[in-house]
């Protein structure tokens, strides 16, 4: 295992840029997975990383040792950093001390959408996006289409909130959602406070594209016009609206419930 001890090391500088700049991550098509859980999930679902980075302070940790042994058996380059250098690139407070450098998956956009999918219009909060991805993966949804205004799906904060869901989904970024929705072979469904049809009255026992929007502004008018159906989630009048991640989870699992009776 190679040890890096200088902040001036070229590889270390590259890792620090990737850790701190979303623009650099997008341009490079690479990202860092921080923590044992994300690294294990990546190995399980997508295979070998490009590089394994570990803090000297945790070399004897059983979970870290297991991952290091697996990486070495796959001939993956591993480097160790002093704790202070590692913490400078880690986005996790009190993390375990291991991360993977990986290429960001870039699936081919399908010509015809036939599976349950989600379209996200300008979602800004990393925690919301990560939660939606986690719920989508748990509900068996396959595709997630993110508009150019949506937060980068492979940022550290989104990945932590997603808890490994990224590796079970086809995530498409910088997508023209109007083109996707106009060419969709399955119905597009969005939530709205201006409709009387509830999520529990709608027919969800079929493949759908769920459409959700910006936390404050919602779905744009041009995209809402492409929805085949709008539904509302019943709630107490004292609460203005549900968080978008909570709304998405309710929708996904009502669809799971209805499909389970087919």
PDB file of C-alpha atoms in Angstrom:
ATOM      1  CA  UNK A   1       0.000   0.000   0.000  1.00  0.00           C
ATOM      2  CA  UNK A   2       1.346   3.398  -1.000  1.00  0.00           C
ATOM      3  CA  UNK A   3       1.499   6.050   1.702  1.00  0.00           C
ATOM      4  CA  UNK A   4       1.020   9.750   0.906  1.00  0.00           C
ATOM      5  CA  UNK A   5       2.153  12.218   3.570  1.00  0.00           C
ATOM      6  CA  UNK A   6       2.402  15.526   1.684  1.00  0.00           C
ATOM      7  CA  UNK A   7      -0.399  17.940   0.802  1.00  0.00           C
ATOM      8  CA  UNK A   8       1.620  18.807  -2.312  1.00  0.00           C
ATOM      9  CA  UNK A   9       1.343  15.302  -3.734  1.00  0.00           C
ATOM     10  CA  UNK A  10      -0.383  15.521  -7.147  1.00  0.00           C
ATOM     11  CA  UNK A  11      -2.776  12.638  -6.471  1.00  0.00           C
ATOM     12  CA  UNK A  12      -3.735  14.119  -3.111  1.00  0.00           C
ATOM     13  CA  UNK A  13      -4.417  17.506  -4.731  1.00  0.00           C
ATOM     14  CA  UNK A  14      -6.647  15.795  -7.297  1.00  0.00           C
ATOM     15  CA  UNK A  15      -8.578  13.982  -4.554  1.00  0.00           C
ATOM     16  CA  UNK A  16      -9.065  17.207  -2.612  1.00  0.00           C
ATOM     17  CA  UNK A  17     -10.494  18.949  -5.671  1.00  0.00           C
ATOM     18  CA  UNK A  18     -12.908  16.075  -6.242  1.00  0.00           C
ATOM     19  CA  UNK A  19     -13.908  16.154  -2.582  1.00  0.00           C
ATOM     20  CA  UNK A  20     -14.629  19.872  -2.452  1.00  0.00           C
ATOM     21  CA  UNK A  21     -15.937  20.862  -5.900  1.00  0.00           C
ATOM     22  CA  UNK A  22     -19.147  19.645  -7.528  1.00  0.00           C
ATOM     23  CA  UNK A  23     -18.030  21.294 -10.766  1.00  0.00           C
ATOM     24  CA  UNK A  24     -14.809  19.263 -10.766  1.00  0.00           C
ATOM     25  CA  UNK A  25     -16.745  16.039 -10.054  1.00  0.00           C
ATOM     26  CA  UNK A  26     -19.166  16.690 -12.917  1.00  0.00           C
ATOM     27  CA  UNK A  27     -16.397  17.549 -15.377  1.00  0.00           C
ATOM     28  CA  UNK A  28     -14.213  14.583 -14.401  1.00  0.00           C
ATOM     29  CA  UNK A  29     -17.083  12.089 -14.276  1.00  0.00           C
ATOM     30  CA  UNK A  30     -15.673  10.797 -10.986  1.00  0.00           C
ATOM     31  CA  UNK A  31     -16.661  10.977  -7.341  1.00  0.00           C
ATOM     32  CA  UNK A  32     -15.676   9.793  -3.876  1.00  0.00           C
ATOM     33  CA  UNK A  33     -17.650   7.279  -1.844  1.00  0.00           C
ATOM     34  CA  UNK A  34     -17.035   7.947   1.844  1.00  0.00           C
ATOM     35  CA  UNK A  35     -17.562   5.264   4.469  1.00  0.00           C
ATOM     36  CA  UNK A  36     -17.754   1.493   4.791  1.00  0.00           C
ATOM     37  CA  UNK A  37     -21.436   1.177   3.850  1.00  0.00           C
ATOM     38  CA  UNK A  38     -21.152   3.017   0.516  1.00  0.00           C
ATOM     39  CA  UNK A  39     -17.921   1.232  -0.372  1.00  0.00           C
ATOM     40  CA  UNK A  40     -19.410  -2.189   0.397  1.00  0.00           C
ATOM     41  CA  UNK A  41     -22.567  -1.376  -1.585  1.00  0.00           C
ATOM     42  CA  UNK A  42     -20.505  -0.268  -4.579  1.00  0.00           C
ATOM     43  CA  UNK A  43     -18.423  -3.458  -4.491  1.00  0.00           C
ATOM     44  CA  UNK A  44     -21.577  -5.562  -4.255  1.00  0.00           C
ATOM     45  CA  UNK A  45     -23.527  -3.938  -7.087  1.00  0.00           C
ATOM     46  CA  UNK A  46     -21.022  -2.285  -9.462  1.00  0.00           C
ATOM     47  CA  UNK A  47     -17.700  -3.986  -8.788  1.00  0.00           C
ATOM     48  CA  UNK A  48     -14.201  -2.654  -8.312  1.00  0.00           C
ATOM     49  CA  UNK A  49     -13.408   1.030  -7.666  1.00  0.00           C
ATOM     50  CA  UNK A  50     -10.590   2.919  -9.354  1.00  0.00           C
ATOM     51  CA  UNK A  51      -8.774   3.662  -6.090  1.00  0.00           C
ATOM     52  CA  UNK A  52      -9.160   2.922  -2.373  1.00  0.00           C
ATOM     53  CA  UNK A  53      -8.125   5.617   0.135  1.00  0.00           C
ATOM     54  CA  UNK A  54      -7.780   4.862   3.828  1.00  0.00           C
ATOM     55  CA  UNK A  55      -6.769   6.777   6.948  1.00  0.00           C
ATOM     56  CA  UNK A  56      -3.745   5.474   8.826  1.00  0.00           C
ATOM     57  CA  UNK A  57      -5.821   5.688  12.005  1.00  0.00           C
ATOM     58  CA  UNK A  58      -8.155   2.846  10.964  1.00  0.00           C
ATOM     59  CA  UNK A  59      -5.846   0.355   9.297  1.00  0.00           C
ATOM     60  CA  UNK A  60      -6.616  -2.169  12.037  1.00  0.00           C
ATOM     61  CA  UNK A  61     -10.386  -1.667  11.966  1.00  0.00           C
ATOM     62  CA  UNK A  62     -12.005  -5.050  11.071  1.00  0.00           C
ATOM     63  CA  UNK A  63     -14.474  -3.572   8.535  1.00  0.00           C
ATOM     64  CA  UNK A  64     -11.750  -1.518   6.878  1.00  0.00           C
ATOM     65  CA  UNK A  65      -9.342  -4.473   6.830  1.00  0.00           C
ATOM     66  CA  UNK A  66     -11.964  -6.624   5.107  1.00  0.00           C
ATOM     67  CA  UNK A  67     -12.471  -4.037   2.360  1.00  0.00           C
ATOM     68  CA  UNK A  68      -8.726  -3.546   1.941  1.00  0.00           C
ATOM     69  CA  UNK A  69      -8.204  -7.288   1.550  1.00  0.00           C
ATOM     70  CA  UNK A  70     -10.920  -7.433  -1.093  1.00  0.00           C
ATOM     71  CA  UNK A  71      -9.396  -4.494  -2.975  1.00  0.00           C
ATOM     72  CA  UNK A  72      -5.938  -6.024  -2.873  1.00  0.00           C
ATOM     73  CA  UNK A  73      -7.293  -9.347  -4.156  1.00  0.00           C
ATOM     74  CA  UNK A  74      -8.759  -7.420  -7.116  1.00  0.00           C
ATOM     75  CA  UNK A  75      -5.430  -5.611  -7.693  1.00  0.00           C
ATOM     76  CA  UNK A  76      -6.997  -2.231  -6.908  1.00  0.00           C
ATOM     77  CA  UNK A  77      -4.531   0.479  -5.959  1.00  0.00           C
ATOM     78  CA  UNK A  78      -4.789   1.430  -2.274  1.00  0.00           C
ATOM     79  CA  UNK A  79      -3.247   4.477  -0.606  1.00  0.00           C
ATOM     80  CA  UNK A  80      -3.053   5.491   3.029  1.00  0.00           C
ATOM     81  CA  UNK A  81      -3.123   9.044   4.392  1.00  0.00           C
ATOM     82  CA  UNK A  82      -2.308  10.492   7.791  1.00  0.00           C
ATOM     83  CA  UNK A  83      -5.502  11.247   9.715  1.00  0.00           C
ATOM     84  CA  UNK A  84      -5.222  15.025   9.185  1.00  0.00           C
ATOM     85  CA  UNK A  85      -4.858  14.690   5.406  1.00  0.00           C
ATOM     86  CA  UNK A  86      -7.712  12.196   5.243  1.00  0.00           C
ATOM     87  CA  UNK A  87     -10.042  14.455   7.226  1.00  0.00           C
ATOM     88  CA  UNK A  88      -9.301  17.325   4.833  1.00  0.00           C
ATOM     89  CA  UNK A  89     -10.918  15.381   1.974  1.00  0.00           C
ATOM     90  CA  UNK A  90     -13.613  13.559   3.950  1.00  0.00           C
ATOM     91  CA  UNK A  91     -17.113  15.034   3.981  1.00  0.00           C
ATOM     92  CA  UNK A  92     -18.185  12.844   6.920  1.00  0.00           C
ATOM     93  CA  UNK A  93     -17.743  13.895  10.538  1.00  0.00           C
ATOM     94  CA  UNK A  94     -16.534  11.029  12.699  1.00  0.00           C
ATOM     95  CA  UNK A  95     -16.469   8.730   9.665  1.00  0.00           C
ATOM     96  CA  UNK A  96     -14.819   5.304   9.675  1.00  0.00           C
ATOM     97  CA  UNK A  97     -11.905   6.418   7.504  1.00  0.00           C
ATOM     98  CA  UNK A  98     -12.164   4.702   4.125  1.00  0.00           C
ATOM     99  CA  UNK A  99     -13.339   5.914   0.734  1.00  0.00           C
ATOM    100  CA  UNK A 100     -13.384   4.790  -2.888  1.00  0.00           C
ATOM    101  CA  UNK A 101     -12.629   6.851  -5.966  1.00  0.00           C
ATOM    102  CA  UNK A 102     -15.066   5.723  -8.683  1.00  0.00           C
ATOM    103  CA  UNK A 103     -16.194   6.732 -12.138  1.00  0.00           C
ATOM    104  CA  UNK A 104     -19.685   8.179 -12.137  1.00  0.00           C
ATOM    105  CA  UNK A 105     -22.005   5.753 -13.978  1.00  0.00           C
ATOM    106  CA  UNK A 106     -23.438   7.193 -17.196  1.00  0.00           C
ATOM    107  CA  UNK A 107     -26.227   4.891 -18.450  1.00  0.00           C
ATOM    108  CA  UNK A 108     -27.549   5.226 -21.981  1.00  0.00           C
ATOM    109  CA  UNK A 109     -30.840   7.122 -22.162  1.00  0.00           C
ATOM    110  CA  UNK A 110     -33.594   4.647 -23.151  1.00  0.00           C
ATOM    111  CA  UNK A 111     -35.482   5.306 -26.378  1.00  0.00           C
ATOM    112  CA  UNK A 112     -38.680   3.928 -24.898  1.00  0.00           C
ATOM    113  CA  UNK A 113     -39.536   4.117 -21.192  1.00  0.00           C
ATOM    114  CA  UNK A 114     -41.542   1.101 -20.058  1.00  0.00           C
ATOM    115  CA  UNK A 115     -40.539   0.808 -16.384  1.00  0.00           C
ATOM    116  CA  UNK A 116     -41.518   2.808 -13.310  1.00  0.00           C
ATOM    117  CA  UNK A 117     -39.473   5.987 -13.352  1.00  0.00           C
ATOM    118  CA  UNK A 118     -39.065   9.361 -11.641  1.00  0.00           C
ATOM    119  CA  UNK A 119     -38.522  12.760 -13.264  1.00  0.00           C
ATOM    120  CA  UNK A 120     -37.100  15.513 -11.040  1.00  0.00           C
ATOM    121  CA  UNK A 121     -37.488  19.148 -12.066  1.00  0.00           C
ATOM    122  CA  UNK A 122     -35.006  21.487 -10.376  1.00  0.00           C
ATOM    123  CA  UNK A 123     -34.710  19.677  -7.042  1.00  0.00           C
ATOM    124  CA  UNK A 124     -32.154  21.627  -4.980  1.00  0.00           C
ATOM    125  CA  UNK A 125     -31.666  19.961  -1.612  1.00  0.00           C
ATOM    126  CA  UNK A 126     -29.117  17.090  -1.526  1.00  0.00           C
ATOM    127  CA  UNK A 127     -30.906  15.437   1.384  1.00  0.00           C
ATOM    128  CA  UNK A 128     -34.209  15.452  -0.499  1.00  0.00           C
ATOM    129  CA  UNK A 129     -32.661  13.971  -3.619  1.00  0.00           C
ATOM    130  CA  UNK A 130     -30.852  11.267  -1.668  1.00  0.00           C
ATOM    131  CA  UNK A 131     -34.044  10.371   0.212  1.00  0.00           C
ATOM    132  CA  UNK A 132     -36.032  10.165  -3.043  1.00  0.00           C
ATOM    133  CA  UNK A 133     -33.390   7.905  -4.578  1.00  0.00           C
ATOM    134  CA  UNK A 134     -33.472   5.668  -1.497  1.00  0.00           C
ATOM    135  CA  UNK A 135     -37.273   5.417  -1.574  1.00  0.00           C
ATOM    136  CA  UNK A 136     -37.274   4.839  -5.343  1.00  0.00           C
ATOM    137  CA  UNK A 137     -34.800   1.960  -5.085  1.00  0.00           C
ATOM    138  CA  UNK A 138     -36.754   0.407  -2.203  1.00  0.00           C
ATOM    139  CA  UNK A 139     -39.959   0.624  -4.245  1.00  0.00           C
ATOM    140  CA  UNK A 140     -38.387  -1.092  -7.261  1.00  0.00           C
ATOM    141  CA  UNK A 141     -38.249   1.981  -9.479  1.00  0.00           C
ATOM    142  CA  UNK A 142     -35.542   1.708 -12.136  1.00  0.00           C
ATOM    143  CA  UNK A 143     -34.972   5.098 -13.781  1.00  0.00           C
ATOM    144  CA  UNK A 144     -34.432   8.589 -12.368  1.00  0.00           C
ATOM    145  CA  UNK A 145     -34.331  11.524 -14.805  1.00  0.00           C
ATOM    146  CA  UNK A 146     -32.827  14.722 -13.388  1.00  0.00           C
ATOM    147  CA  UNK A 147     -33.183  18.107 -15.093  1.00  0.00           C
ATOM    148  CA  UNK A 148     -30.142  20.319 -15.590  1.00  0.00           C
ATOM    149  CA  UNK A 149     -31.266  22.416 -12.606  1.00  0.00           C
ATOM    150  CA  UNK A 150     -31.313  19.463 -10.205  1.00  0.00           C
ATOM    151  CA  UNK A 151     -28.517  19.028  -7.666  1.00  0.00           C
ATOM    152  CA  UNK A 152     -25.703  16.682  -8.764  1.00  0.00           C
ATOM    153  CA  UNK A 153     -26.825  13.173  -7.842  1.00  0.00           C
ATOM    154  CA  UNK A 154     -23.278  11.943  -7.152  1.00  0.00           C
ATOM    155  CA  UNK A 155     -22.334  14.631  -4.641  1.00  0.00           C
ATOM    156  CA  UNK A 156     -21.196  13.340  -1.225  1.00  0.00           C
ATOM    157  CA  UNK A 157     -24.280  14.690   0.589  1.00  0.00           C
ATOM    158  CA  UNK A 158     -26.701  13.076  -1.873  1.00  0.00           C
ATOM    159  CA  UNK A 159     -24.865   9.767  -1.715  1.00  0.00           C
ATOM    160  CA  UNK A 160     -24.890   9.728   2.083  1.00  0.00           C
ATOM    161  CA  UNK A 161     -28.639  10.351   2.099  1.00  0.00           C
ATOM    162  CA  UNK A 162     -29.123   7.697  -0.595  1.00  0.00           C
ATOM    163  CA  UNK A 163     -27.372   5.009   1.488  1.00  0.00           C
ATOM    164  CA  UNK A 164     -26.334   2.955  -1.563  1.00  0.00           C
ATOM    165  CA  UNK A 165     -29.544   3.436  -3.568  1.00  0.00           C
ATOM    166  CA  UNK A 166     -27.522   4.992  -6.404  1.00  0.00           C
ATOM    167  CA  UNK A 167     -26.101   1.604  -7.308  1.00  0.00           C
ATOM    168  CA  UNK A 168     -29.558   0.087  -7.872  1.00  0.00           C
ATOM    169  CA  UNK A 169     -30.845   2.847 -10.169  1.00  0.00           C
ATOM    170  CA  UNK A 170     -30.261   4.225 -13.642  1.00  0.00           C
ATOM    171  CA  UNK A 171     -29.639   7.912 -12.901  1.00  0.00           C
ATOM    172  CA  UNK A 172     -29.727  10.273 -15.894  1.00  0.00           C
ATOM    173  CA  UNK A 173     -28.534  13.848 -15.344  1.00  0.00           C
ATOM    174  CA  UNK A 174     -28.821  17.122 -17.290  1.00  0.00           C
ATOM    175  CA  UNK A 175     -31.888  15.742 -19.042  1.00  0.00           C
ATOM    176  CA  UNK A 176     -34.401  17.740 -21.080  1.00  0.00           C
ATOM    177  CA  UNK A 177     -37.472  16.513 -19.229  1.00  0.00           C
ATOM    178  CA  UNK A 178     -39.877  17.911 -21.834  1.00  0.00           C
ATOM    179  CA  UNK A 179     -38.385  15.586 -24.450  1.00  0.00           C
ATOM    180  CA  UNK A 180     -38.487  12.593 -22.077  1.00  0.00           C
ATOM    181  CA  UNK A 181     -42.090  13.182 -21.019  1.00  0.00           C
ATOM    182  CA  UNK A 182     -43.374  13.939 -24.532  1.00  0.00           C
ATOM    183  CA  UNK A 183     -41.883  10.680 -25.820  1.00  0.00           C
ATOM    184  CA  UNK A 184     -42.979   8.567 -22.856  1.00  0.00           C
ATOM    185  CA  UNK A 185     -44.930   5.373 -23.583  1.00  0.00           C
ATOM    186  CA  UNK A 186     -46.349   5.244 -20.061  1.00  0.00           C
ATOM    187  CA  UNK A 187     -48.465   7.781 -18.141  1.00  0.00           C
ATOM    188  CA  UNK A 188     -46.867  10.753 -16.383  1.00  0.00           C
ATOM    189  CA  UNK A 189     -48.282  11.489 -12.936  1.00  0.00           C
ATOM    190  CA  UNK A 190     -47.640  14.524 -10.727  1.00  0.00           C
ATOM    191  CA  UNK A 191     -48.893  15.655  -7.332  1.00  0.00           C
ATOM    192  CA  UNK A 192     -50.860  18.897  -7.123  1.00  0.00           C
ATOM    193  CA  UNK A 193     -52.839  20.776  -4.493  1.00  0.00           C
ATOM    194  CA  UNK A 194     -55.255  21.915  -7.243  1.00  0.00           C
ATOM    195  CA  UNK A 195     -56.953  18.580  -7.844  1.00  0.00           C
ATOM    196  CA  UNK A 196     -59.542  16.546  -5.936  1.00  0.00           C
ATOM    197  CA  UNK A 197     -58.332  13.086  -6.996  1.00  0.00           C
ATOM    198  CA  UNK A 198     -56.331  11.580  -4.137  1.00  0.00           C
ATOM    199  CA  UNK A 199     -53.338   9.308  -4.497  1.00  0.00           C
ATOM    200  CA  UNK A 200     -55.515   6.505  -3.086  1.00  0.00           C
ATOM    201  CA  UNK A 201     -58.198   6.929  -5.774  1.00  0.00           C
ATOM    202  CA  UNK A 202     -55.812   6.925  -8.731  1.00  0.00           C
ATOM    203  CA  UNK A 203     -55.007   3.773 -10.696  1.00  0.00           C
ATOM    204  CA  UNK A 204     -51.346   3.171  -9.920  1.00  0.00           C
ATOM    205  CA  UNK A 205     -51.276  -0.532 -10.805  1.00  0.00           C
ATOM    206  CA  UNK A 206     -49.385   0.212 -14.019  1.00  0.00           C
ATOM    207  CA  UNK A 207     -45.926   1.538 -14.916  1.00  0.00           C
ATOM    208  CA  UNK A 208     -45.726   5.321 -14.375  1.00  0.00           C
ATOM    209  CA  UNK A 209     -43.336   8.230 -14.568  1.00  0.00           C
ATOM    210  CA  UNK A 210     -43.617  10.202 -11.324  1.00  0.00           C
ATOM    211  CA  UNK A 211     -42.944  13.931 -11.715  1.00  0.00           C
ATOM    212  CA  UNK A 212     -41.693  16.028  -8.784  1.00  0.00           C
ATOM    213  CA  UNK A 213     -40.316  19.558  -8.718  1.00  0.00           C
ATOM    214  CA  UNK A 214     -38.373  22.259  -6.910  1.00  0.00           C
ATOM    215  CA  UNK A 215     -38.904  22.405  -3.137  1.00  0.00           C
ATOM    216  CA  UNK A 216     -40.373  25.920  -3.261  1.00  0.00           C
ATOM    217  CA  UNK A 217     -41.664  26.400  -6.794  1.00  0.00           C
ATOM    218  CA  UNK A 218     -42.815  22.889  -7.571  1.00  0.00           C
ATOM    219  CA  UNK A 219     -43.010  21.507 -11.095  1.00  0.00           C
ATOM    220  CA  UNK A 220     -42.753  24.082 -13.891  1.00  0.00           C
ATOM    221  CA  UNK A 221     -45.958  24.917 -15.770  1.00  0.00           C
ATOM    222  CA  UNK A 222     -44.563  23.564 -19.047  1.00  0.00           C
ATOM    223  CA  UNK A 223     -43.828  20.163 -17.507  1.00  0.00           C
ATOM    224  CA  UNK A 224     -47.044  20.053 -15.491  1.00  0.00           C
ATOM    225  CA  UNK A 225     -48.916  20.456 -18.782  1.00  0.00           C
ATOM    226  CA  UNK A 226     -47.379  17.152 -19.911  1.00  0.00           C
ATOM    227  CA  UNK A 227     -48.723  15.190 -16.944  1.00  0.00           C
ATOM    228  CA  UNK A 228     -51.463  12.713 -17.852  1.00  0.00           C
ATOM    229  CA  UNK A 229     -52.840  12.829 -14.338  1.00  0.00           C
ATOM    230  CA  UNK A 230     -52.451  14.901 -11.156  1.00  0.00           C
ATOM    231  CA  UNK A 231     -53.221  13.653  -7.676  1.00  0.00           C
ATOM    232  CA  UNK A 232     -53.230  15.092  -4.182  1.00  0.00           C
ATOM    233  CA  UNK A 233     -52.085  13.562  -0.894  1.00  0.00           C
ATOM    234  CA  UNK A 234     -54.746  14.064   1.796  1.00  0.00           C
ATOM    235  CA  UNK A 235     -53.423  15.924   4.826  1.00  0.00           C
ATOM    236  CA  UNK A 236     -54.480  18.234   7.638  1.00  0.00           C
ATOM    237  CA  UNK A 237     -55.320  21.768   6.510  1.00  0.00           C
ATOM    238  CA  UNK A 238     -53.009  23.278   9.133  1.00  0.00           C
ATOM    239  CA  UNK A 239     -49.970  22.029   7.191  1.00  0.00           C
ATOM    240  CA  UNK A 240     -49.373  23.858   3.927  1.00  0.00           C
ATOM    241  CA  UNK A 241     -47.573  21.055   2.113  1.00  0.00           C
ATOM    242  CA  UNK A 242     -45.474  17.946   2.573  1.00  0.00           C
ATOM    243  CA  UNK A 243     -41.730  17.816   2.021  1.00  0.00           C
ATOM    244  CA  UNK A 244     -41.053  16.604  -1.539  1.00  0.00           C
ATOM    245  CA  UNK A 245     -39.123  13.546  -0.323  1.00  0.00           C
ATOM    246  CA  UNK A 246     -42.002  12.562   1.973  1.00  0.00           C
ATOM    247  CA  UNK A 247     -44.508  13.074  -0.853  1.00  0.00           C
ATOM    248  CA  UNK A 248     -42.443  10.909  -3.183  1.00  0.00           C
ATOM    249  CA  UNK A 249     -42.203   8.090  -0.618  1.00  0.00           C
ATOM    250  CA  UNK A 250     -45.983   8.103  -0.088  1.00  0.00           C
ATOM    251  CA  UNK A 251     -46.567   7.959  -3.845  1.00  0.00           C
ATOM    252  CA  UNK A 252     -44.030   5.211  -4.497  1.00  0.00           C
ATOM    253  CA  UNK A 253     -45.342   2.917  -1.808  1.00  0.00           C
ATOM    254  CA  UNK A 254     -49.003   3.468  -2.605  1.00  0.00           C
ATOM    255  CA  UNK A 255     -48.073   2.259  -6.076  1.00  0.00           C
ATOM    256  CA  UNK A 256     -46.277  -0.742  -4.552  1.00  0.00           C
ATOM    257  CA  UNK A 257     -49.381  -1.476  -2.458  1.00  0.00           C
ATOM    258  CA  UNK A 258     -51.713  -1.323  -5.467  1.00  0.00           C
ATOM    259  CA  UNK A 259     -49.416  -3.410  -7.652  1.00  0.00           C
ATOM    260  CA  UNK A 260     -49.162  -6.085  -4.954  1.00  0.00           C
ATOM    261  CA  UNK A 261     -52.871  -6.831  -5.444  1.00  0.00           C
ATOM    262  CA  UNK A 262     -52.535  -7.510  -9.177  1.00  0.00           C
TER     263      UNK A 262
END
